[in-house]
Amino acid sequence: GSKYQSGARYINATVINNGKNAQSNFNVSCKIEEVTQPEQVTTVFSDGFETDLSKWTVSPSGKWVRSTTYANSGSYSARCLYDANSTDYNLTSQNIDITSATNAKFEYYFKGSSENTYDKLYAEIKKTTDTTWTILATYTGTTYESAWNKGSFDISSYVGSTVQTRFRFYTDNSVLNGIGWYIDDVTVSKTIPLVTQLVFNT
């Protein structure tokens, strides 16, 4: 159907009989719905790290910190400490509700560098009911060192669930080559569906 602005409208219906036999009686149906809530995009999670890391769990403790060395906006970003420990340093978000939506998006800004191939930053997501994380992106080397870069992912396949996002840095136990990794302006948004109310039906 079509959408119209509010106001008075007149309906004119023309019926064409393409059959071989004349018809004196026929049925016509008409339904009109009022939009009570338009489709809209709303941000359900955001953090620019300007205050603290209270929206995140850092594991092991202290391996992700707030930093003023670089910031995409404001004064702070989240920085992963870069050392040689052959382990994962995790920055895991709180639970994020993306139920009651038609689609959803996960976005963030990142900057940094690390030993190519061996030391990597991963952007990940999972449903809170799952135990396995899905890798959305992998960053390594010096490609992303000179400027802030944007990561943007359609996570509509997770709509209807509560999710967590995670930034995971893995470093091996030898060469340290780079400035490490910085994350800023993380958002998760969802599109709330159109809501209508039936006002005429015949």
GROMACS .gro file of C-alpha atoms in nm:
model
  202
    1GLY     CA    1   0.000   0.000   0.000
    2SER     CA    2   0.090   0.368  -0.011
    3LYS     CA    3   0.158   0.617   0.269
    4TYR     CA    4   0.002   0.964   0.286
    5GLN     CA    5   0.033   1.263   0.517
    6SER     CA    6  -0.249   1.312   0.768
    7GLY     CA    7  -0.562   1.495   0.647
    8ALA     CA    8  -0.886   1.438   0.455
    9ARG     CA    9  -0.866   1.191   0.169
   10TYR     CA   10  -1.124   1.073  -0.087
   11ILE     CA   11  -1.125   0.720  -0.225
   12ASN     CA   12  -1.230   0.657  -0.585
   13ALA     CA   13  -1.236   0.294  -0.697
   14THR     CA   14  -1.274   0.172  -1.055
   15VAL     CA   15  -1.349  -0.192  -1.123
   16ILE     CA   16  -1.263  -0.342  -1.463
   17ASN     CA   17  -1.403  -0.677  -1.569
   18ASN     CA   18  -1.156  -0.848  -1.801
   19GLY     CA   19  -1.359  -1.167  -1.820
   20LYS     CA   20  -1.598  -1.282  -2.092
   21ASN     CA   21  -1.917  -1.264  -1.884
   22ALA     CA   22  -2.086  -0.955  -1.747
   23GLN     CA   23  -2.097  -0.928  -1.368
   24SER     CA   24  -2.359  -0.721  -1.188
   25ASN     CA   25  -2.234  -0.789  -0.835
   26PHE     CA   26  -1.882  -0.781  -0.700
   27ASN     CA   27  -1.705  -0.727  -0.369
   28VAL     CA   28  -1.462  -0.444  -0.294
   29SER     CA   29  -1.251  -0.431   0.021
   30CYS     CA   30  -1.071  -0.128   0.161
   31LYS     CA   31  -0.850  -0.099   0.467
   32ILE     CA   32  -0.696   0.221   0.605
   33GLU     CA   33  -0.432   0.223   0.878
   34GLU     CA   34  -0.300   0.520   1.073
   35VAL     CA   35   0.073   0.536   1.150
   36THR     CA   36   0.098   0.576   1.527
   37GLN     CA   37   0.477   0.536   1.541
   38PRO     CA   38   0.704   0.588   1.239
   39GLU     CA   39   1.002   0.366   1.174
   40GLN     CA   40   1.298   0.516   1.357
   41VAL     CA   41   1.660   0.445   1.437
   42THR     CA   42   1.756   0.458   1.805
   43THR     CA   43   2.093   0.415   1.973
   44VAL     CA   44   2.077   0.145   2.238
   45PHE     CA   45   2.445   0.151   2.337
   46SER     CA   46   2.713   0.419   2.309
   47ASP     CA   47   3.044   0.493   2.475
   48GLY     CA   48   3.319   0.741   2.397
   49PHE     CA   49   3.518   0.650   2.711
   50GLU     CA   50   3.503   1.006   2.842
   51THR     CA   51   3.408   0.904   3.197
   52ASP     CA   52   3.510   0.548   3.281
   53LEU     CA   53   3.495   0.186   3.165
   54SER     CA   54   3.178   0.102   3.359
   55LYS     CA   55   2.999  -0.027   3.047
   56TRP     CA   56   3.273  -0.283   2.990
   57THR     CA   57   3.445  -0.579   3.151
   58VAL     CA   58   3.823  -0.580   3.115
   59SER     CA   59   3.993  -0.920   3.124
   60PRO     CA   60   4.262  -0.964   3.243
   61SER     CA   61   4.209  -0.668   3.473
   62GLY     CA   62   4.398  -0.353   3.378
   63LYS     CA   63   4.489  -0.456   3.023
   64TRP     CA   64   4.249  -0.206   2.865
   65VAL     CA   65   4.265   0.150   2.998
   66ARG     CA   66   4.136   0.496   2.914
   67SER     CA   67   4.390   0.706   2.727
   68THR     CA   68   4.434   1.067   2.614
   69THR     CA   69   4.709   0.980   2.364
   70TYR     CA   70   4.457   0.960   2.079
   71ALA     CA   71   4.083   1.030   2.058
   72ASN     CA   72   3.843   1.025   1.766
   73SER     CA   73   3.620   1.268   1.953
   74GLY     CA   74   3.637   1.421   2.298
   75SER     CA   75   3.953   1.365   2.501
   76TYR     CA   76   3.964   0.990   2.568
   77SER     CA   77   3.968   0.656   2.392
   78ALA     CA   78   4.015   0.300   2.516
   79ARG     CA   79   4.368   0.167   2.476
   80CYS     CA   80   4.492  -0.191   2.495
   81LEU     CA   81   4.829  -0.234   2.664
   82TYR     CA   82   5.081  -0.388   2.424
   83ASP     CA   83   5.313  -0.646   2.574
   84ALA     CA   84   5.431  -0.998   2.490
   85ASN     CA   85   5.221  -1.240   2.691
   86SER     CA   86   5.071  -1.486   2.441
   87THR     CA   87   4.724  -1.417   2.575
   88ASP     CA   88   4.395  -1.243   2.494
   89TYR     CA   89   4.319  -0.898   2.632
   90ASN     CA   90   3.940  -0.853   2.627
   91LEU     CA   91   3.721  -0.544   2.639
   92THR     CA   92   3.368  -0.685   2.662
   93SER     CA   93   3.053  -0.473   2.657
   94GLN     CA   94   2.759  -0.498   2.890
   95ASN     CA   95   2.446  -0.672   2.762
   96ILE     CA   96   2.282  -0.482   2.474
   97ASP     CA   97   1.913  -0.531   2.394
   98ILE     CA   98   1.831  -0.540   2.022
   99THR     CA   99   1.489  -0.702   2.050
  100SER     CA  100   1.179  -0.537   1.898
  101ALA     CA  101   1.369  -0.418   1.592
  102THR     CA  102   1.383  -0.474   1.217
  103ASN     CA  103   1.760  -0.435   1.185
  104ALA     CA  104   2.065  -0.333   1.387
  105LYS     CA  105   2.415  -0.194   1.338
  106PHE     CA  106   2.743  -0.209   1.535
  107GLU     CA  107   2.990   0.077   1.474
  108TYR     CA  108   3.315   0.200   1.625
  109TYR     CA  109   3.633   0.390   1.545
  110PHE     CA  110   3.977   0.236   1.578
  111LYS     CA  111   4.341   0.330   1.531
  112GLY     CA  112   4.666   0.146   1.589
  113SER     CA  113   4.928  -0.101   1.480
  114SER     CA  114   5.093  -0.423   1.594
  115GLU     CA  115   5.332  -0.686   1.466
  116ASN     CA  116   5.191  -0.796   1.133
  117THR     CA  117   5.020  -1.138   1.131
  118TYR     CA  118   5.126  -1.234   1.484
  119ASP     CA  119   4.961  -0.966   1.700
  120LYS     CA  120   4.596  -0.899   1.613
  121LEU     CA  121   4.294  -0.699   1.723
  122TYR     CA  122   3.956  -0.867   1.676
  123ALA     CA  123   3.608  -0.710   1.680
  124GLU     CA  124   3.355  -0.972   1.791
  125ILE     CA  125   2.990  -1.025   1.882
  126LYS     CA  126   2.774  -1.294   2.040
  127LYS     CA  127   2.429  -1.349   2.181
  128THR     CA  128   2.433  -1.352   2.560
  129THR     CA  129   2.293  -1.705   2.547
  130ASP     CA  130   2.585  -1.827   2.336
  131THR     CA  131   2.933  -1.930   2.448
  132THR     CA  132   3.109  -1.878   2.115
  133TRP     CA  133   3.208  -1.539   1.977
  134THR     CA  134   3.179  -1.447   1.609
  135ILE     CA  135   3.470  -1.252   1.461
  136LEU     CA  136   3.351  -0.953   1.260
  137ALA     CA  137   3.691  -0.802   1.177
  138THR     CA  138   4.064  -0.864   1.227
  139TYR     CA  139   4.328  -0.589   1.230
  140THR     CA  140   4.706  -0.629   1.225
  141GLY     CA  141   5.015  -0.454   1.087
  142THR     CA  142   5.051  -0.079   1.031
  143THR     CA  143   4.766  -0.010   0.784
  144TYR     CA  144   4.547   0.162   1.045
  145GLU     CA  145   4.813   0.355   1.238
  146SER     CA  146   4.807   0.701   1.081
  147ALA     CA  147   4.437   0.790   1.110
  148TRP     CA  148   4.113   0.690   1.276
  149ASN     CA  149   3.918   0.428   1.085
  150LYS     CA  150   3.551   0.331   1.111
  151GLY     CA  151   3.424  -0.020   1.162
  152SER     CA  152   3.059  -0.069   1.069
  153PHE     CA  153   2.869  -0.398   1.068
  154ASP     CA  154   2.510  -0.497   0.997
  155ILE     CA  155   2.412  -0.720   1.289
  156SER     CA  156   2.049  -0.764   1.187
  157SER     CA  157   2.088  -1.141   1.210
  158TYR     CA  158   2.105  -1.090   1.589
  159VAL     CA  159   1.780  -0.891   1.609
  160GLY     CA  160   1.545  -1.042   1.865
  161SER     CA  161   1.831  -1.114   2.104
  162THR     CA  162   2.043  -0.951   2.370
  163VAL     CA  163   2.406  -0.933   2.259
  164GLN     CA  164   2.754  -0.841   2.373
  165THR     CA  165   3.033  -0.691   2.166
  166ARG     CA  166   3.401  -0.743   2.235
  167PHE     CA  167   3.739  -0.611   2.130
  168ARG     CA  168   4.004  -0.878   2.177
  169PHE     CA  169   4.377  -0.820   2.133
  170TYR     CA  170   4.607  -1.117   2.104
  171THR     CA  171   4.985  -1.084   2.115
  172ASP     CA  172   5.246  -1.357   2.092
  173ASN     CA  173   5.545  -1.384   2.324
  174SER     CA  174   5.812  -1.218   2.113
  175VAL     CA  175   5.829  -0.908   1.891
  176LEU     CA  176   5.648  -0.587   1.986
  177ASN     CA  177   5.614  -0.371   1.677
  178GLY     CA  178   5.356  -0.092   1.676
  179ILE     CA  179   5.167   0.157   1.891
  180GLY     CA  180   4.903  -0.089   2.008
  181TRP     CA  181   4.530  -0.036   1.952
  182TYR     CA  182   4.282   0.236   2.041
  183ILE     CA  183   3.900   0.220   2.029
  184ASP     CA  184   3.657   0.513   2.045
  185ASP     CA  185   3.293   0.609   1.989
  186VAL     CA  186   3.136   0.265   2.003
  187THR     CA  187   2.765   0.248   1.918
  188VAL     CA  188   2.497  -0.012   1.865
  189SER     CA  189   2.177   0.112   1.703
  190LYS     CA  190   1.854  -0.056   1.605
  191THR     CA  191   1.563   0.032   1.379
  192ILE     CA  192   1.228   0.026   1.558
  193PRO     CA  193   0.954  -0.094   1.322
  194LEU     CA  194   0.659   0.106   1.197
  195VAL     CA  195   0.348   0.079   1.418
  196THR     CA  196   0.001   0.124   1.267
  197GLN     CA  197  -0.357   0.129   1.392
  198LEU     CA  198  -0.654   0.014   1.185
  199VAL     CA  199  -0.900   0.302   1.140
  200PHE     CA  200  -1.118   0.181   0.851
  201ASN     CA  201  -1.192  -0.165   0.717
  202THR     CA  202  -1.474  -0.269   0.488
   0.00000   0.00000   0.00000
